[in-house]
PDB file of C-alpha atoms and ligand atoms in Angstrom:
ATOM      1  CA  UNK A   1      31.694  30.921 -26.281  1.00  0.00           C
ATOM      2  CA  UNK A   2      30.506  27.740 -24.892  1.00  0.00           C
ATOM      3  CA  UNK A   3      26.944  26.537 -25.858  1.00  0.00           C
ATOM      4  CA  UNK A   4      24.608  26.665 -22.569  1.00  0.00           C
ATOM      5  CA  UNK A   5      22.550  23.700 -21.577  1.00  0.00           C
ATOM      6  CA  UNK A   6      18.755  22.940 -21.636  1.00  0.00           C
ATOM      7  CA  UNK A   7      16.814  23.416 -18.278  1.00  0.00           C
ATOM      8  CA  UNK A   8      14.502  20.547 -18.280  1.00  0.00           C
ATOM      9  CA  UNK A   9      11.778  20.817 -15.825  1.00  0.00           C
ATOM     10  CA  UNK A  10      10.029  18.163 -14.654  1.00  0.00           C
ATOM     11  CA  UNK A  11       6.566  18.582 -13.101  1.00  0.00           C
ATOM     12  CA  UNK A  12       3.181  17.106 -12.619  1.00  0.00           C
ATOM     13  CA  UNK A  13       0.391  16.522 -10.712  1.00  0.00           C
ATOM     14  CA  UNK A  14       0.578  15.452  -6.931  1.00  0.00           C
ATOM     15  CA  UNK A  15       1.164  11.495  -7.285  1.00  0.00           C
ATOM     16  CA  UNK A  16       2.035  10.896 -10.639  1.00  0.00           C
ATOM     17  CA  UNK A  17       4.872   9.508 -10.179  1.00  0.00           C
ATOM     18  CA  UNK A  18       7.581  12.611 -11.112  1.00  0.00           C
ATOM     19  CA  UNK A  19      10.143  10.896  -8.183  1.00  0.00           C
ATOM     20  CA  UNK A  20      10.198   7.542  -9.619  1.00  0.00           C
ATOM     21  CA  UNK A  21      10.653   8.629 -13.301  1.00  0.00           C
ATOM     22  CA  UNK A  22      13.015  11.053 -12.297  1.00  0.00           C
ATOM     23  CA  UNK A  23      14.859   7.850 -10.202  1.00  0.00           C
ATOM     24  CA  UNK A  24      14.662   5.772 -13.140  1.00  0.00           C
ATOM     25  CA  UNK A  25      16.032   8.041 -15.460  1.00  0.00           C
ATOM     26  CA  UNK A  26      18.993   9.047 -13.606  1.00  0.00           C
ATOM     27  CA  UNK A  27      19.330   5.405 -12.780  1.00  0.00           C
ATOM     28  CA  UNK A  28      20.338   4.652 -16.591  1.00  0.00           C
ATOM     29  CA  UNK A  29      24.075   5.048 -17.507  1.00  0.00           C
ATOM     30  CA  UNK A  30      23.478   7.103 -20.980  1.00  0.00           C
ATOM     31  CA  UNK A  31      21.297   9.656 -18.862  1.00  0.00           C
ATOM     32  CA  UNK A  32      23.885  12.657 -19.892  1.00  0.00           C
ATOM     33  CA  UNK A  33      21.806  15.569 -17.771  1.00  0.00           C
ATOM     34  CA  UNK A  34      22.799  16.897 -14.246  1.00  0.00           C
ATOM     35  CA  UNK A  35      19.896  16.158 -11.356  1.00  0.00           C
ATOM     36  CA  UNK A  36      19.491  19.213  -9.439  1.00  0.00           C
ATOM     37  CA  UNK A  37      19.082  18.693  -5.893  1.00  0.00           C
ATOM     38  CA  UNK A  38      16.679  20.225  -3.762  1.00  0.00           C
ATOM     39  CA  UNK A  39      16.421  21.653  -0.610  1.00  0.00           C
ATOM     40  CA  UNK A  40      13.724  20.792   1.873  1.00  0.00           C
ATOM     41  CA  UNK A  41      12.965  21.354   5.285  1.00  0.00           C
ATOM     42  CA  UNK A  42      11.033  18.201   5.146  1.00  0.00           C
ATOM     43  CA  UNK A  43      12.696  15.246   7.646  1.00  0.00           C
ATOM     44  CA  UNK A  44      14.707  12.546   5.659  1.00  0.00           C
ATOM     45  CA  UNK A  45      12.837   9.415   4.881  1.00  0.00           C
ATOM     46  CA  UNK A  46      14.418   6.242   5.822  1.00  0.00           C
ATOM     47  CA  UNK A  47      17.416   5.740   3.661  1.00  0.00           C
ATOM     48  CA  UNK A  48      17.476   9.184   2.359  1.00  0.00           C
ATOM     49  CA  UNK A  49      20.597  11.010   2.462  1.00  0.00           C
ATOM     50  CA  UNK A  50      21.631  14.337   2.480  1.00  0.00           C
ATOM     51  CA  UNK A  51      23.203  16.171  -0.279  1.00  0.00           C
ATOM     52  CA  UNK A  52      21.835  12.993  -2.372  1.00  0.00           C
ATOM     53  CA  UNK A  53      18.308  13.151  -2.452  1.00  0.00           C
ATOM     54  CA  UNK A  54      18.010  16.376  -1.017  1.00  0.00           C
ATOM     55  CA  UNK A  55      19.368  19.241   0.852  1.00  0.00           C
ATOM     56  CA  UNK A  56      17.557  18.594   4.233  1.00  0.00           C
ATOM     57  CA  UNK A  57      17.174  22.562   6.050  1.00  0.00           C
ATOM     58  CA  UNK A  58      15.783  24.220   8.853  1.00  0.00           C
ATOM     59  CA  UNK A  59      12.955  26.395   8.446  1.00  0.00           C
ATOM     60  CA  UNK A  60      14.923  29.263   9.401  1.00  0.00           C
ATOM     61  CA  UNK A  61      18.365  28.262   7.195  1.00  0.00           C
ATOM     62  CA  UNK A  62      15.338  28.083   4.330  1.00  0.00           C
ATOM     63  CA  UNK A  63      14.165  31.493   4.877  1.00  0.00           C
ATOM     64  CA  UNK A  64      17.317  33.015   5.007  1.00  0.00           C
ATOM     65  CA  UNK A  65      18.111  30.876   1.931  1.00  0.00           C
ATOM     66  CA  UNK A  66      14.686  32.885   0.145  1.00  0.00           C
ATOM     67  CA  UNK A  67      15.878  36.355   1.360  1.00  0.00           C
ATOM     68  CA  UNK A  68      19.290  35.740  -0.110  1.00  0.00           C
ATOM     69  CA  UNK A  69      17.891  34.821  -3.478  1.00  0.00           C
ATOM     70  CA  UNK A  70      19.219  32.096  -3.502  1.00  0.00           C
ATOM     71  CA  UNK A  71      16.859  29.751  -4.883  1.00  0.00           C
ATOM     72  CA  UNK A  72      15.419  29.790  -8.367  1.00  0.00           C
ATOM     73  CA  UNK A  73      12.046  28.970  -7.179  1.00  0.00           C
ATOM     74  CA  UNK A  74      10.303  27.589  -3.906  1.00  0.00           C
ATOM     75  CA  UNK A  75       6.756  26.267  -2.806  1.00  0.00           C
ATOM     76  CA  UNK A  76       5.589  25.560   0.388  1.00  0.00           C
ATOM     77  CA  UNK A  77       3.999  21.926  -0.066  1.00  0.00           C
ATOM     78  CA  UNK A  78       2.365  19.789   2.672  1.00  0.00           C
ATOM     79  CA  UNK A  79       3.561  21.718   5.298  1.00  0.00           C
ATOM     80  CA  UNK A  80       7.141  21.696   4.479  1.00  0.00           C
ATOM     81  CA  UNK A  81       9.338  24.198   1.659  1.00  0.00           C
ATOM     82  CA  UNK A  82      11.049  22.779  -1.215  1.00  0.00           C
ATOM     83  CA  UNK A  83      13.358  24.693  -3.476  1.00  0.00           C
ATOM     84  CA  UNK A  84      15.715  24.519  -6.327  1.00  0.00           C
ATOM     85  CA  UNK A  85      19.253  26.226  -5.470  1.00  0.00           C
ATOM     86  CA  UNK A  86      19.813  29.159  -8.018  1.00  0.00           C
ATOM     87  CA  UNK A  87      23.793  28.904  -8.187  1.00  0.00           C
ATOM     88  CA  UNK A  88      23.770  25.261  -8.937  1.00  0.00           C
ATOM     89  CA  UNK A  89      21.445  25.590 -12.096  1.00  0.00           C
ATOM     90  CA  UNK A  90      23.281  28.797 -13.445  1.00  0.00           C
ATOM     91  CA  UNK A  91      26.442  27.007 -12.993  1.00  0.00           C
ATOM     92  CA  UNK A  92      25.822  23.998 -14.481  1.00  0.00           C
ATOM     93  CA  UNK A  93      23.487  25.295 -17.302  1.00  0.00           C
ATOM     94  CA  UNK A  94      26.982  27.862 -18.163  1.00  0.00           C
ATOM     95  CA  UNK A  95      29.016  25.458 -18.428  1.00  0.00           C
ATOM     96  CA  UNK A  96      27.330  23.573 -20.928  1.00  0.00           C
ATOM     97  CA  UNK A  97      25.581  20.821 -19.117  1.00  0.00           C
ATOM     98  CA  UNK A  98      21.586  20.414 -18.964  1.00  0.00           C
ATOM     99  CA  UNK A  99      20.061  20.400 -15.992  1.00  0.00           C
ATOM    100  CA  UNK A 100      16.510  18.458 -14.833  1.00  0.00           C
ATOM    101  CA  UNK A 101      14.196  19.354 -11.755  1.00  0.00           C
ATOM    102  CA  UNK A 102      11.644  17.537 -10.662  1.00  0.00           C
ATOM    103  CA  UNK A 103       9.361  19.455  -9.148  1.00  0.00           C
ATOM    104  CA  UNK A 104       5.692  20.540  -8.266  1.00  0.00           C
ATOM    105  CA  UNK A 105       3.507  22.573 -10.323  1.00  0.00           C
ATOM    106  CA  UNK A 106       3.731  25.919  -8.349  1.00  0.00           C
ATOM    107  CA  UNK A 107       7.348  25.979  -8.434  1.00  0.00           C
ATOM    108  CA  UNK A 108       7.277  24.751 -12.431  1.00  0.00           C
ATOM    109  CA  UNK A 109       5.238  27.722 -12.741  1.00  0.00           C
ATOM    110  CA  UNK A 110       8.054  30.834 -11.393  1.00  0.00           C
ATOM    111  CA  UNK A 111      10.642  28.629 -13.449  1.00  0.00           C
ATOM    112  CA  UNK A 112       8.826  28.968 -16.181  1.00  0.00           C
ATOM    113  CA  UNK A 113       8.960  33.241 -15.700  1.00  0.00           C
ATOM    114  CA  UNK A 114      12.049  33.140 -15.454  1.00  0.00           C
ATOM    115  CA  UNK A 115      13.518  30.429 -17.694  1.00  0.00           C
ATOM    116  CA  UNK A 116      11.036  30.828 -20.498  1.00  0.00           C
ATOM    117  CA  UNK A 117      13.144  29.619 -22.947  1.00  0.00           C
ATOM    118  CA  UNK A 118      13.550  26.124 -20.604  1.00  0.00           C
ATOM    119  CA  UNK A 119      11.901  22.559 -21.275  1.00  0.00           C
ATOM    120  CA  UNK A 120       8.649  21.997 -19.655  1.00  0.00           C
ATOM    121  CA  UNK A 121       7.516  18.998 -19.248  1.00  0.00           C
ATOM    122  CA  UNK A 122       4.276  17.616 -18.063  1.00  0.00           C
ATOM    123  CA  UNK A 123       3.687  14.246 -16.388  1.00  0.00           C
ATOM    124  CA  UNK A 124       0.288  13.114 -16.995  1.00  0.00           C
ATOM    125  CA  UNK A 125      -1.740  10.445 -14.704  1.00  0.00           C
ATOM    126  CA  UNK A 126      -2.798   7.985 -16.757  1.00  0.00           C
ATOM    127  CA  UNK A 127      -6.315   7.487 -14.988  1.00  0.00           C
ATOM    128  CA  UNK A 128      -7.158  10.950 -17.112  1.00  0.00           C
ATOM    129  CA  UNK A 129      -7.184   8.706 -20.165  1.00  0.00           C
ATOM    130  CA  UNK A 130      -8.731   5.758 -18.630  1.00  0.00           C
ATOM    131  CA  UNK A 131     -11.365   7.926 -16.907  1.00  0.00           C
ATOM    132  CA  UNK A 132     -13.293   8.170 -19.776  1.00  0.00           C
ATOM    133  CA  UNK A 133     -13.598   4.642 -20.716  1.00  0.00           C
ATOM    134  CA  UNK A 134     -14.108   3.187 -17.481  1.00  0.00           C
ATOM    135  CA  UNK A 135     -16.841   5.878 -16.717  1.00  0.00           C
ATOM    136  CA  UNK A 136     -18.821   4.865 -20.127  1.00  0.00           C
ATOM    137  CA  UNK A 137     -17.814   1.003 -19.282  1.00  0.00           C
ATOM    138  CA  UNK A 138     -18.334   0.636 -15.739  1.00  0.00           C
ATOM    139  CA  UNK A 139     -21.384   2.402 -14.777  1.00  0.00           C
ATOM    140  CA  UNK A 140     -20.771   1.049 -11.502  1.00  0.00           C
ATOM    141  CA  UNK A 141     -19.725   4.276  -9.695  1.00  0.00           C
ATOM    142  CA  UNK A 142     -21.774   6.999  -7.731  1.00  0.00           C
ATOM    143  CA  UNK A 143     -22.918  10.192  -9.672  1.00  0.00           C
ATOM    144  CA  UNK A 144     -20.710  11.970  -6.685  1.00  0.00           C
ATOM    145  CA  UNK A 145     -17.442   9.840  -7.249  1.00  0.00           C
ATOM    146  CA  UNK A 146     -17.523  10.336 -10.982  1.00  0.00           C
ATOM    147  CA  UNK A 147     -17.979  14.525 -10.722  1.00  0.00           C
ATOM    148  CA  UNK A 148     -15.024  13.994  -8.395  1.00  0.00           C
ATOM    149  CA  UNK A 149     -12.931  12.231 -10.540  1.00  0.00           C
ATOM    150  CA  UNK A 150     -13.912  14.428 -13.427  1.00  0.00           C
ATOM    151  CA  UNK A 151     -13.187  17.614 -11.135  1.00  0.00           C
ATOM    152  CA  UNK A 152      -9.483  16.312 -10.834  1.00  0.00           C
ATOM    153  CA  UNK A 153      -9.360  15.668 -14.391  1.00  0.00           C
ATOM    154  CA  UNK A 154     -10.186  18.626 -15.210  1.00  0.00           C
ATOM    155  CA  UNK A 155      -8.146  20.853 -13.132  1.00  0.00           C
ATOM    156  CA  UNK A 156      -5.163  18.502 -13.977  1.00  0.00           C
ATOM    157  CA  UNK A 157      -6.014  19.249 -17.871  1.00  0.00           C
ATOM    158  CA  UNK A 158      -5.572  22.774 -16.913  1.00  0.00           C
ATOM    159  CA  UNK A 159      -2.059  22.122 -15.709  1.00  0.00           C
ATOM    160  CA  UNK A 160      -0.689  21.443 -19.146  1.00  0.00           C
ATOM    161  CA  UNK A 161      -1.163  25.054 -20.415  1.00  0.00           C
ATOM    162  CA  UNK A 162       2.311  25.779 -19.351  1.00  0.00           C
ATOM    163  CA  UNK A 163       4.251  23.028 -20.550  1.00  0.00           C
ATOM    164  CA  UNK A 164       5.925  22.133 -24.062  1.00  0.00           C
ATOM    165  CA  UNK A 165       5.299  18.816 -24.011  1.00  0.00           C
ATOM    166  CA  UNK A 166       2.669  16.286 -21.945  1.00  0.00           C
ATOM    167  CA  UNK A 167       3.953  12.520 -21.272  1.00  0.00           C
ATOM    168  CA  UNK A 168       1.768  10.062 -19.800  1.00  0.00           C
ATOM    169  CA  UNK A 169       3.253   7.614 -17.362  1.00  0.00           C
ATOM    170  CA  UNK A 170       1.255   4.877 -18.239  1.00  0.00           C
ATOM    171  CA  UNK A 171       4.737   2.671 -17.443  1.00  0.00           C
ATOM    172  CA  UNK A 172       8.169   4.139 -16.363  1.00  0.00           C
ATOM    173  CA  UNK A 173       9.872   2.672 -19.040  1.00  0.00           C
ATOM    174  CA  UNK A 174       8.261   4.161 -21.559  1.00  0.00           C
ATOM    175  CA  UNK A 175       7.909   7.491 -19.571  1.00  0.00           C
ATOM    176  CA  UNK A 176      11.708   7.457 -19.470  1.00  0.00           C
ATOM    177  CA  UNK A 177      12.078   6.555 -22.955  1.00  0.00           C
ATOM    178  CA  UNK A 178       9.713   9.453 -24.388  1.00  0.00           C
ATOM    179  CA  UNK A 179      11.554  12.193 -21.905  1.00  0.00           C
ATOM    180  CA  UNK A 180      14.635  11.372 -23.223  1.00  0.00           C
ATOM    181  CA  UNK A 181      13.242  11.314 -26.802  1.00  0.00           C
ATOM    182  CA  UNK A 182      11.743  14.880 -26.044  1.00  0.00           C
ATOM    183  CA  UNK A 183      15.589  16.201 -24.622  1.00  0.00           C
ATOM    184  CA  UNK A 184      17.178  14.821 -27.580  1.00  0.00           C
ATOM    185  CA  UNK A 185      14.609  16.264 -30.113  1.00  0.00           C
ATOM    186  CA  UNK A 186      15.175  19.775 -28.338  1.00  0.00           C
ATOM    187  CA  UNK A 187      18.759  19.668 -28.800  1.00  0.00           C
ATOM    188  CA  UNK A 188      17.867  19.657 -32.722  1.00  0.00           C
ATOM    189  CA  UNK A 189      15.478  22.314 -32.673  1.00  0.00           C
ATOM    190  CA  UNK A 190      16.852  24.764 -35.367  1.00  0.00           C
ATOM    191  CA  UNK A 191      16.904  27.761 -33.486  1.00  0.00           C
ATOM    192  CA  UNK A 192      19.352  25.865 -30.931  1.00  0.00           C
ATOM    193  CA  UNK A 193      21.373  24.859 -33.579  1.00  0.00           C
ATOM    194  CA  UNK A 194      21.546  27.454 -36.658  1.00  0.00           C
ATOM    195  CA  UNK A 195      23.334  29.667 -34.239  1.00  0.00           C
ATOM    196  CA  UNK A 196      26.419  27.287 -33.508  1.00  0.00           C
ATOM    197  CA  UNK A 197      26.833  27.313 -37.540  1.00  0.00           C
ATOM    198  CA  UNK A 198      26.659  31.377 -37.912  1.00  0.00           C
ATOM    199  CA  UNK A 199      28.704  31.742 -34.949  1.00  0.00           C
ATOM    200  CA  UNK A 200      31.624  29.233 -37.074  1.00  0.00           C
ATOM    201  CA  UNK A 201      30.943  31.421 -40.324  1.00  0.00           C
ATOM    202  CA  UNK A 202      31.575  34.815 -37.621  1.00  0.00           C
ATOM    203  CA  UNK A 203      34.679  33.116 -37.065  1.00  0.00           C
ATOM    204  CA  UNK A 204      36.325  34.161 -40.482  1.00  0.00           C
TER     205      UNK A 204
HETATM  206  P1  LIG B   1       8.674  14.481  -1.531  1.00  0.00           P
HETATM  207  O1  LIG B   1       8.499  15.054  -0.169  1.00  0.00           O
HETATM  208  O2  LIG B   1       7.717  13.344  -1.798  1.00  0.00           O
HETATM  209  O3  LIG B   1      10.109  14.112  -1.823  1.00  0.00           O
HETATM  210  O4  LIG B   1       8.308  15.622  -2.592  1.00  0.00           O
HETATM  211  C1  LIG B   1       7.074  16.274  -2.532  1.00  0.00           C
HETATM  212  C2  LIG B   1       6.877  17.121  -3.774  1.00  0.00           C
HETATM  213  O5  LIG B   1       7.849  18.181  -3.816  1.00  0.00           O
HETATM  214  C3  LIG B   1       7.032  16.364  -5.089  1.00  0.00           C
HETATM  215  O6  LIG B   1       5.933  16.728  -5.928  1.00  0.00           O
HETATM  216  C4  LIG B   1       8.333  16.893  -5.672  1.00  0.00           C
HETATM  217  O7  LIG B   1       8.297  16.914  -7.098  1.00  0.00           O
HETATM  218  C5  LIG B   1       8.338  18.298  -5.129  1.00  0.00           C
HETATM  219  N1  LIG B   1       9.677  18.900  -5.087  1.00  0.00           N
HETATM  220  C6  LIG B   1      10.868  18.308  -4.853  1.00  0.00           C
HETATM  221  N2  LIG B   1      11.855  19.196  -4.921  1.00  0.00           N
HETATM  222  C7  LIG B   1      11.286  20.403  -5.209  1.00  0.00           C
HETATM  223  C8  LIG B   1      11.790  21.729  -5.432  1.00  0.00           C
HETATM  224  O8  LIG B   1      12.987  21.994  -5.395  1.00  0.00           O
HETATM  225  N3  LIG B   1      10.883  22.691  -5.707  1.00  0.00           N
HETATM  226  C9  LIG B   1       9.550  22.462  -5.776  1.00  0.00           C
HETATM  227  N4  LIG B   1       8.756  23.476  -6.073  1.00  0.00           N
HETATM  228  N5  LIG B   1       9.031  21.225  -5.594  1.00  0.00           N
HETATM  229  C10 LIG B   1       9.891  20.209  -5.306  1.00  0.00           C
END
């Protein structure tokens, strides 16, 4: 039987920067895992395209698309639904390939149910590391800007607890570098790959 592939997820705080990573990556010709497109019923941005950077719905061809089960997960985000077609990622993931979404934290969360054995990966801001030292350094903002900051910080910290693995994206480069590091170092994790030498001794 053929091995299945690795679900990488993707996710992050609002404005970290998930789209452009997720750009960049996919942008580099040794990038071996499948992009999942998403639906939205968002309107296309100028020089978006459909069935490229996303599926672009109706509201009601999205909730029909929910009642069918027909997406993996979905969030409602700013007004508009996003969500990750189911058939796609079974598909792909069967026939061996991995397969990365990019997507926000509530829908990273009912992946995570029901993919538990999936990737998760966290993009972190990197303002939560530099908070400290320019809070201690600066002195320069009000008492009521700093809680704020810290309040974002701090719910943002509480993020992680679902993921495998946090990567700051301090620059893309090296955010794309240590994703692809993390992929690579999963495909080596022994219990992926004791079980493709049993199944050879089975074989006998
Ligand atoms: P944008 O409208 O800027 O393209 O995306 C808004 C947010 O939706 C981003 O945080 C992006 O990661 C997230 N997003 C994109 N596709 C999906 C999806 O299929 N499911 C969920 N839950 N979020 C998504």
């Amino acid at each position: 039987m053929k091995e299945k592939g690795l679900l990488i997820v993707l996710s992050g705080p609002s404005g970290v920067g998930k789209g452009t990573v997720r750009k960049a990556i996919f942008s580099q010709e040794d990038t071996e895992f499948e992009y999942s497109i998403s639906m939205t019923t968002r309107k296309p941005r100028e020089g978006e395209v459909d069935g490229v950077d996303y599926f672009f719905k109706t509201r009601e061809e999205f909730e029909e698309l929910i009642t069918q089960g027909r997406l993996l997960e979905y969030a409602e985000f700013v007004g508009n639904y996003y969500g990750t077609p189911v058939d796609y990622v079974r598909e792909t993931l069967d026939s061996g390939k991995d397969v990365f979404l990019e997507i926000e934290v509530q829908g990273a969360q009912q992946v995570r149910e029901k993919f538990p054995e999936g990737l998760f990966i966290f993009l972190a801001p990197p303002s939560l590391s530099e908070l400290q030292n320019r809070l201690v350094t600066r002195g320069t903002e009000t008492n009521d800007i700093i809680k704020g900051r810290m309040d974002t910080a701090r719910k943002e910290i509480e993020m992680m607890n679902l993921y495998d693995f946090i990567v700051e994206n301090d620059t893309v480069e090296n955010a794309c570098h240590k994703i692809k590091s993390i992929v690579q170092a999963e495909h080596c994790r022994r219990e992926r790959v004791q079980q493709r030498y049993l199944n050879m001794l089975e074989v006998e």
